[in-house]
Short mmCIF file of C-alpha atoms and ligand atoms in Angstrom, two decimals:
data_model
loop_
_atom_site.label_atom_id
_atom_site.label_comp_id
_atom_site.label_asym_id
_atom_site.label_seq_id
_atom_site.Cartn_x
_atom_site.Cartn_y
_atom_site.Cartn_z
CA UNK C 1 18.69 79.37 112.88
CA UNK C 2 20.86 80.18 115.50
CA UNK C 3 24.21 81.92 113.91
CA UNK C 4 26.79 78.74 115.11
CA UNK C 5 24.38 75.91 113.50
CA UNK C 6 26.02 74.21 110.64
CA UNK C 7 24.85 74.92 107.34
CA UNK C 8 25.00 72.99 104.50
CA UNK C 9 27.92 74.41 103.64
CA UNK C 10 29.27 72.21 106.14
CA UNK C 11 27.96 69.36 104.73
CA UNK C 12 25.48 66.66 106.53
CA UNK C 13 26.74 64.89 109.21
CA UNK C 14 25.49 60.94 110.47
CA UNK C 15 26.30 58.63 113.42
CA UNK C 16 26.14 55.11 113.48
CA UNK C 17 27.22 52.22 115.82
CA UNK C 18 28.90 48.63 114.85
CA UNK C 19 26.24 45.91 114.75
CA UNK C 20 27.32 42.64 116.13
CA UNK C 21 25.28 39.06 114.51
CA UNK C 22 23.87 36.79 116.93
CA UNK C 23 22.75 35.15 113.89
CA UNK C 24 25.49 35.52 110.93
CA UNK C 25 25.84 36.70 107.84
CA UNK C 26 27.90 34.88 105.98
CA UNK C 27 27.58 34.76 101.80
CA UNK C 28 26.22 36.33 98.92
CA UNK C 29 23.92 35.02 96.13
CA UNK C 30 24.12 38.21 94.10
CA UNK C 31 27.28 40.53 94.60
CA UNK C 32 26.40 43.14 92.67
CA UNK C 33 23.25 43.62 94.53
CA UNK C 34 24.97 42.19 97.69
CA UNK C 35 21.71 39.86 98.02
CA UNK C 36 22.79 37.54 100.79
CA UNK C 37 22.15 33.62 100.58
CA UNK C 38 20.47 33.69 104.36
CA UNK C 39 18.61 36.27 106.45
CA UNK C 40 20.98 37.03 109.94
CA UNK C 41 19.77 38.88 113.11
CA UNK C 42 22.05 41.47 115.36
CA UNK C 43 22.46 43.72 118.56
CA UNK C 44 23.21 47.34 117.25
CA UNK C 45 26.24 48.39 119.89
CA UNK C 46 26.59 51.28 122.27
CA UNK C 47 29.92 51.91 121.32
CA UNK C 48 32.24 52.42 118.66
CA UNK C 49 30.19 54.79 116.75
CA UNK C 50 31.81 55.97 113.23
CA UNK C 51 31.30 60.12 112.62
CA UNK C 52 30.74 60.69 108.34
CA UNK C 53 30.62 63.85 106.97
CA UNK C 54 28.90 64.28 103.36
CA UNK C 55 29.50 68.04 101.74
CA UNK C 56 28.19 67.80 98.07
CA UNK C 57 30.53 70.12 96.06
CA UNK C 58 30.76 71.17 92.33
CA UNK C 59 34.59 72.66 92.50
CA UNK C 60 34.98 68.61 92.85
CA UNK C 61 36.59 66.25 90.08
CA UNK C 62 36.39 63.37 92.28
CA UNK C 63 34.88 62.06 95.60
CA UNK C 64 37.33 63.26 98.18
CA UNK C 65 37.38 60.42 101.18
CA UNK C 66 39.27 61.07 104.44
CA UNK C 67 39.09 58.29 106.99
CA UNK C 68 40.42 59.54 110.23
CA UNK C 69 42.37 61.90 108.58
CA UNK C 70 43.86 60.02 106.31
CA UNK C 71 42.93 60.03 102.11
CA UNK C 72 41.23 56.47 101.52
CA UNK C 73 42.55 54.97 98.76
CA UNK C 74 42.42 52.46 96.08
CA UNK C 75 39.24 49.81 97.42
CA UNK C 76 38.38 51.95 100.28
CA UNK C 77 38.21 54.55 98.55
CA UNK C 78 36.29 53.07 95.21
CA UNK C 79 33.60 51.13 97.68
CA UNK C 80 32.77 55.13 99.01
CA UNK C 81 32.47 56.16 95.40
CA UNK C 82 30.56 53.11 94.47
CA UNK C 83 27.86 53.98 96.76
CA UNK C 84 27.99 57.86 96.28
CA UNK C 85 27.19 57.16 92.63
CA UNK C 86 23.89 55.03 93.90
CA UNK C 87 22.71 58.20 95.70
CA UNK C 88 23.43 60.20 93.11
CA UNK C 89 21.95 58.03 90.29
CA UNK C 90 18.78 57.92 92.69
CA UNK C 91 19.14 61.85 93.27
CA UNK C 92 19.59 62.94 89.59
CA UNK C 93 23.00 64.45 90.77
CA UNK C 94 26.79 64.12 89.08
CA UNK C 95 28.21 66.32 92.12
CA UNK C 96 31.19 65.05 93.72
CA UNK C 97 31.37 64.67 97.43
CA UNK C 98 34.16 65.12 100.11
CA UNK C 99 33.70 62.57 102.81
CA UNK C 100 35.40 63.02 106.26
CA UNK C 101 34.86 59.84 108.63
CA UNK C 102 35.98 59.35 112.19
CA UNK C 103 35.95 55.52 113.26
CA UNK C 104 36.36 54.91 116.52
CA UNK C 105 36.63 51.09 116.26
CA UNK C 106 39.84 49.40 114.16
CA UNK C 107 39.31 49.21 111.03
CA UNK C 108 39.34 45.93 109.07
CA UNK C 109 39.24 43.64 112.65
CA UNK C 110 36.50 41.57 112.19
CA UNK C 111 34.86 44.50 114.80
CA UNK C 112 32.16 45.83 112.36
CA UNK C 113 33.25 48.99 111.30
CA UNK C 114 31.83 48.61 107.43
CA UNK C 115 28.63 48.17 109.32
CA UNK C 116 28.83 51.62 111.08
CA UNK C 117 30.91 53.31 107.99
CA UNK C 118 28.46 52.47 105.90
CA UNK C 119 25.12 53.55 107.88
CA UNK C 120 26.62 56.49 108.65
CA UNK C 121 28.17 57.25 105.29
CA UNK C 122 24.37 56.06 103.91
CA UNK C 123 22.24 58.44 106.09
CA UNK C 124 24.81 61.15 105.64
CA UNK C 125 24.66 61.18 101.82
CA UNK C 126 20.78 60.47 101.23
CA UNK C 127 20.26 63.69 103.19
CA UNK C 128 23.49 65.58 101.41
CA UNK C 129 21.99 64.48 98.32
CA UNK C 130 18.34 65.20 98.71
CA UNK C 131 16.60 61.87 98.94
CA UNK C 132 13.89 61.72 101.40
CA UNK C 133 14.45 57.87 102.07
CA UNK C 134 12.24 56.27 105.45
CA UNK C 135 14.26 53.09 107.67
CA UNK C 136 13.33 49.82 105.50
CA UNK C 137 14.15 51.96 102.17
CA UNK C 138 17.71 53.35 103.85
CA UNK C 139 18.35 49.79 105.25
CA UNK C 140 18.43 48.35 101.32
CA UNK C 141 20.30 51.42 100.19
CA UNK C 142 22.91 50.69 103.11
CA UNK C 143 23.17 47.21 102.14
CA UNK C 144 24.09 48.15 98.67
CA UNK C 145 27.63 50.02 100.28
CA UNK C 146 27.84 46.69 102.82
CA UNK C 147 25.60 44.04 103.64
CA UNK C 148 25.83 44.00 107.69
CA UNK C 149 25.95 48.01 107.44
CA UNK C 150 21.76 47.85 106.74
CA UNK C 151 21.34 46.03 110.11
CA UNK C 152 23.21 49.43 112.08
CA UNK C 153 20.09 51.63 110.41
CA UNK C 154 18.77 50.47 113.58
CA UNK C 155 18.89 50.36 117.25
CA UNK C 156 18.87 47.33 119.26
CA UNK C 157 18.09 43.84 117.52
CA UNK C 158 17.86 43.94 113.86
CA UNK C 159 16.75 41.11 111.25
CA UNK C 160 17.94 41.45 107.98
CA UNK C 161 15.96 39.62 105.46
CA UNK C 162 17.82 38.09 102.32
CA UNK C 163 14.73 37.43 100.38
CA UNK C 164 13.66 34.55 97.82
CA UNK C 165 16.68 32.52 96.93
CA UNK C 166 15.19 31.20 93.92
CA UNK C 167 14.30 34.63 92.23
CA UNK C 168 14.56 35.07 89.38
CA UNK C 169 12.60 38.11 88.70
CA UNK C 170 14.07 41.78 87.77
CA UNK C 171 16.77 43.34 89.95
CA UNK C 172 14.45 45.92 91.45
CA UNK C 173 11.68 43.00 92.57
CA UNK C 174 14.98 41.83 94.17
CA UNK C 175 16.61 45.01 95.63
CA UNK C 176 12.99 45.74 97.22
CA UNK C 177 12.71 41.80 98.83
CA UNK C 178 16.12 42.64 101.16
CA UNK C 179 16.64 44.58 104.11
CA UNK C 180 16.28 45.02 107.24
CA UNK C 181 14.01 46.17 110.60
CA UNK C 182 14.29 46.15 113.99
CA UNK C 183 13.03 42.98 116.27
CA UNK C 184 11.23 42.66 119.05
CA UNK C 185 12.84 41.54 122.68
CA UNK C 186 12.33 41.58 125.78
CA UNK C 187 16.42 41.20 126.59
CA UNK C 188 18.98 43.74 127.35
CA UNK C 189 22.33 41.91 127.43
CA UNK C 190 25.70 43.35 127.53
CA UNK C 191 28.21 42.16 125.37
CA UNK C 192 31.81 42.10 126.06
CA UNK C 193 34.67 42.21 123.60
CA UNK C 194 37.83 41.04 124.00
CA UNK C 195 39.95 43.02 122.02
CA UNK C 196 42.64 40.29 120.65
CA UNK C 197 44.05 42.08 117.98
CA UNK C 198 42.92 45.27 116.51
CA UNK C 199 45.25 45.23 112.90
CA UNK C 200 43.45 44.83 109.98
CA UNK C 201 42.35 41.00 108.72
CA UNK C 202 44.32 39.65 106.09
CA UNK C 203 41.97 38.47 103.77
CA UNK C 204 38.86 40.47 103.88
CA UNK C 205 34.98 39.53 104.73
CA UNK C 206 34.00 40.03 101.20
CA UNK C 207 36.91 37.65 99.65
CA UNK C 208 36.41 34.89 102.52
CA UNK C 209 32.73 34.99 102.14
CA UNK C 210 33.16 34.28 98.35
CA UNK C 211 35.59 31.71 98.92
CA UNK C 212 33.36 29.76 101.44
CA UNK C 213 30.05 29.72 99.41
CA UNK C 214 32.56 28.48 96.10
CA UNK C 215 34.35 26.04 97.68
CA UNK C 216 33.39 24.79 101.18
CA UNK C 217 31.32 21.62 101.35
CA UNK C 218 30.35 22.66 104.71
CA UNK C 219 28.64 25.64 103.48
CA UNK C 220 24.98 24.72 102.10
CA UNK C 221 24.56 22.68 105.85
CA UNK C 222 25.57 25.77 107.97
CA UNK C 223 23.35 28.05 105.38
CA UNK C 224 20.20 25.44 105.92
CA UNK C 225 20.50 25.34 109.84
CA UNK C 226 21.16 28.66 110.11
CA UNK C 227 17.37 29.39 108.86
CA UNK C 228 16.21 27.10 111.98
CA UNK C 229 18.93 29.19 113.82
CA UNK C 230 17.06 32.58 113.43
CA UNK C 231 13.56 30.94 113.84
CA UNK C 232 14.70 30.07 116.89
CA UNK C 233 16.51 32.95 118.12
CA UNK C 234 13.55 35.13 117.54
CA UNK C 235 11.22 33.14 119.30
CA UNK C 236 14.14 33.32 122.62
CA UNK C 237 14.37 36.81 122.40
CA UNK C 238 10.56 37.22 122.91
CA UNK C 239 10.67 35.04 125.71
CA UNK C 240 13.49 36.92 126.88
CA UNK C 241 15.74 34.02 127.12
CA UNK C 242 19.44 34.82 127.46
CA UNK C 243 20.24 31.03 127.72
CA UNK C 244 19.05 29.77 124.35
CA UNK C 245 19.80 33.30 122.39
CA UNK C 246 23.32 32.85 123.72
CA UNK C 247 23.09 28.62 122.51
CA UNK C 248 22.05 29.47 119.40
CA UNK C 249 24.46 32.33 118.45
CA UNK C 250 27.36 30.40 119.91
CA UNK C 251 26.74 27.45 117.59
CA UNK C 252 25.69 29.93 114.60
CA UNK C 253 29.02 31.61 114.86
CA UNK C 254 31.02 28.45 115.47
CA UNK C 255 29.70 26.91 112.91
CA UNK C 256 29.95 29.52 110.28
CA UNK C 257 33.81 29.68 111.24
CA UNK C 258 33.81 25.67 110.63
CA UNK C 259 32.95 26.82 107.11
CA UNK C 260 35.68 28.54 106.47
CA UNK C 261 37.84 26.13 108.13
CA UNK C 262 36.78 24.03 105.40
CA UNK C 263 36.71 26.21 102.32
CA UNK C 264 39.90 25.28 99.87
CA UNK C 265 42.21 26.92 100.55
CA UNK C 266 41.05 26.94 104.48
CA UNK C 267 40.03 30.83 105.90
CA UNK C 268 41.02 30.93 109.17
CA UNK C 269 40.67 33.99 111.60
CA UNK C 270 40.34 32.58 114.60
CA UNK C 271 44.12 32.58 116.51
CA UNK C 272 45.44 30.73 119.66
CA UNK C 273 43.92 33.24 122.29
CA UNK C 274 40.15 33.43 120.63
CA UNK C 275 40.66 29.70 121.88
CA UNK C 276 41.92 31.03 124.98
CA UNK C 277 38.50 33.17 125.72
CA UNK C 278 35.91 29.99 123.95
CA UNK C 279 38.01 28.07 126.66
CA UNK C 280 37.38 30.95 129.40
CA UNK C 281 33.74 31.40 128.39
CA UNK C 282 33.24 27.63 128.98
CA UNK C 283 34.46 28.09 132.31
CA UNK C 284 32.52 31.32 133.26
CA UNK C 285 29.41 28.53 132.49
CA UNK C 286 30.87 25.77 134.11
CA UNK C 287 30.80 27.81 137.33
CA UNK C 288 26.95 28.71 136.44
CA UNK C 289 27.53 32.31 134.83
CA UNK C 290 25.52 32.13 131.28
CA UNK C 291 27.90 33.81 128.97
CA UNK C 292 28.18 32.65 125.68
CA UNK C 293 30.88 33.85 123.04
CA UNK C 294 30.46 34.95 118.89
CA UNK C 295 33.04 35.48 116.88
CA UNK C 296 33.28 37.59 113.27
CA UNK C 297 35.95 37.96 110.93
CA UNK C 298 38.90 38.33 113.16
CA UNK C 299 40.06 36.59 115.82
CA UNK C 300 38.19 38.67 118.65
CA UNK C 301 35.66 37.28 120.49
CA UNK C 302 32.53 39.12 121.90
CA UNK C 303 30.69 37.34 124.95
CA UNK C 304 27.07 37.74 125.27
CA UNK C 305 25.97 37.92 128.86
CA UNK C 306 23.41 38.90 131.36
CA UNK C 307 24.36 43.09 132.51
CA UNK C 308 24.95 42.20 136.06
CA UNK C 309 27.14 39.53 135.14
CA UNK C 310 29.48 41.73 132.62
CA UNK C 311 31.71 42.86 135.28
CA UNK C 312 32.86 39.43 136.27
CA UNK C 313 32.76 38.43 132.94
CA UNK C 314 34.92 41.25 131.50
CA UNK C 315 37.34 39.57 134.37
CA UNK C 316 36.94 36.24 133.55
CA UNK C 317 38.35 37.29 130.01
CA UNK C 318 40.84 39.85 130.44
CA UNK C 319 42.62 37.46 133.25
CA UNK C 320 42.60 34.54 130.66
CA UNK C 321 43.82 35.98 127.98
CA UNK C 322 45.77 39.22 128.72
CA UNK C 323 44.12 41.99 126.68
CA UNK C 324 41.83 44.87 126.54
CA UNK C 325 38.17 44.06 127.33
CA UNK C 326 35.30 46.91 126.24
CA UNK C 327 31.90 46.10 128.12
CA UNK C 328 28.98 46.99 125.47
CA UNK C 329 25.15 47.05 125.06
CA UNK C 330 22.44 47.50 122.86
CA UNK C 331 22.66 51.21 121.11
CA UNK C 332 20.83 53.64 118.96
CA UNK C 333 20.42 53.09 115.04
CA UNK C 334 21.62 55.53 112.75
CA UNK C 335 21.22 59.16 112.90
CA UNK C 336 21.65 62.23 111.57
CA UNK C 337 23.49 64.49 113.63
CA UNK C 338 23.95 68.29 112.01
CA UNK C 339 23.10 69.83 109.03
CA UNK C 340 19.75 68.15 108.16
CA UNK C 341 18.16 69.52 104.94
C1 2P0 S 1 27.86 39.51 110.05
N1 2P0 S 1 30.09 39.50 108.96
O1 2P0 S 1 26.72 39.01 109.97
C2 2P0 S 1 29.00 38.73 109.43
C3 2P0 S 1 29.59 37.74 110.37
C4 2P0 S 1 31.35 39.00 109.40
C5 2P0 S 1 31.06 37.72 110.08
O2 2P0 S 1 28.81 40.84 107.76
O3 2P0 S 1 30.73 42.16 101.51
O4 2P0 S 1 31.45 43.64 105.74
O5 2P0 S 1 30.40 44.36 102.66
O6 2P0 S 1 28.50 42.74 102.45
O7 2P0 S 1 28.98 43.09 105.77
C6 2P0 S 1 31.06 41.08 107.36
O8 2P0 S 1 30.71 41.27 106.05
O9 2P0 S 1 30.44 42.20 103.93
C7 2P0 S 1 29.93 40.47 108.03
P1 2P0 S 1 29.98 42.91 102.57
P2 2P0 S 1 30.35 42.68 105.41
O10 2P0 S 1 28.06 40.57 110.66
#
């Protein structure tokens, strides 16, 4: 080993980029399990990766969580230790871990970054921790710390399969029927995000998703198309199809924010200027440019469009609506990056 390489003493270090759906996730049938009521398909990003640390220690008392240098506390800071005690259940381990994780996207901003936290903070800690785990089995441990997080265990286009929503069998027939692996396509889009705002949401993914399924009539309607939604989208991305994958995941997304609209009391992140770039994006096809716009939880919108087109696109949006526009593509899946046992 040569003398600089990291040792364990270091701890194990992961990498993992934001995922983005193209096909949504939106709802839970089990929390505890976080067994989602539909599957959902995404484009793993080529930026925005988060950076987690994992260094097992016995001198610990309690998991020690630094997000970009700052101690995590109270939820953030219970989810990490939530999922730390998974591993360590599955690893026969009570050692405490200190956690260091650099995000480079916002936290909280409807911009993914549980999805990369939580792949990196997965693949980090199964190899801190011993477990010798392969993709599909690290995909349903990932989804355990956050459900969109098991789609960033890998690169490019990922489907992320809810399983049976009538089961009623035990919990580990249902753990093993959900998660995720990559898809096939022949498409390499860019996506461009208009950065709207970056603060955090104010009321999280989890609560809003809860809220919709409990109370939104529109809910069971978006769930049931949404399974003709991803039928179809696979079937464009083999064909390579940028027009219909970019129909269908405009009208997934849309309508998944119409459920919200209509939970009680109403969930609403979408503000005046993500109406601003839906209003831009329909212009960008009006003039025969085939970009089509998704939306998460947050107001900022990310426009799916052909690579030689991002460029004018990325113009389109940042003259519309005044802000800061990131051009991305498809990226790697979730790696380890030092320190590998
Ligand atoms: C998605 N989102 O498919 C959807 C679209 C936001 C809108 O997955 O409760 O942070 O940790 O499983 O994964 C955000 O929800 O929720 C999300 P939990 P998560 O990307």
């Amino acid at each position: 080993m040569p003398v600089d390489a990291p040792g364990l003493d270091d701890g194990v270090t992961a990498v993992a980029h934001p995922n983005i759906a193209l096909v949504k996730y939106w709802g839970k049938r089990d929390e505890r399990l976080i067994l989602p009521v539909t599957d959902s398909l995404s484009l793993t990003l080529d930026a925005f990766p988060t950076t987690t640390t994992v260094r097992p220690d016995p001198a610990l008392s309690t998991d020690e969580v630094t997000l970009n240098g700052i101690a995590a506390e109270g939820e953030a800071h219970r989810r990490v230790t939530t999922f730390l005690d998974l591993v360590r259940a599955r690893a026969g381990s009570t050692e405490r871990a200190a956690v260091t994780t650099l995000n480079s996207v916002p936290t909280g901003a409807g911009l993914a970054s549980s999805a990369s936290g939580f792949a990196a903070l997965a693949v980090a800690s199964a190899a801190a921790y011993g477990l010798r785990l392969d993709a599909t089995a690290l995909s349903r441990l990932t989804r355990r710390g956050s459900g969109s997080a098991s789609r960033s265990i890998f690169g490019g286009f990922a489907v992320w399969y809810a399983g049976p929503e009538d089961d009623a069998g035990d919990d580990r027939a249902r753990d093993l029927a959900s998660y995720a692996e990559p898809v096939s396509a022949e498409l390499d889009p860019a996506l461009v995000i208009a950065l709207l705002d970056t603060g955090p949401k104010a009321v999280s993914s989890r609560a809003a998703m809860k809220r919709t399924v409990g109370t939104s009539p529109l809910y069971r309607p978006w769930a049931e198309s949404s399974r003709a939604d991803l039928a179809q989208m696979r079937e464009a991305l083999l064909r390579g199809d940028l027009e219909a994958v970019g129909e269908i995941a405009e009208r997934n997304a849309l309508g998944m924010h119409a459920t919200m609209l209509a939970a009680r009391p109403a969930v609403r992140y979408l503000s005046p200027a993500s109406l601003t770039v839906l209003d831009a994006v329909l212009e960008l096809r009006r003039a025969g440019i085939p970009a089509y716009a998704t939306i998460d939880a947050g107001p900022n919108v990310k426009v799916l469009c052909r690579r030689g087109d991002a460029d004018r696109v990325a113009g389109a949006v940042r003259a519309a609506a005044a802000c800061r526009v990131v051009v991305t593509g498809r990226g790697p899946g979730a790696r380890l990056h030092s320190g590998v046992r």
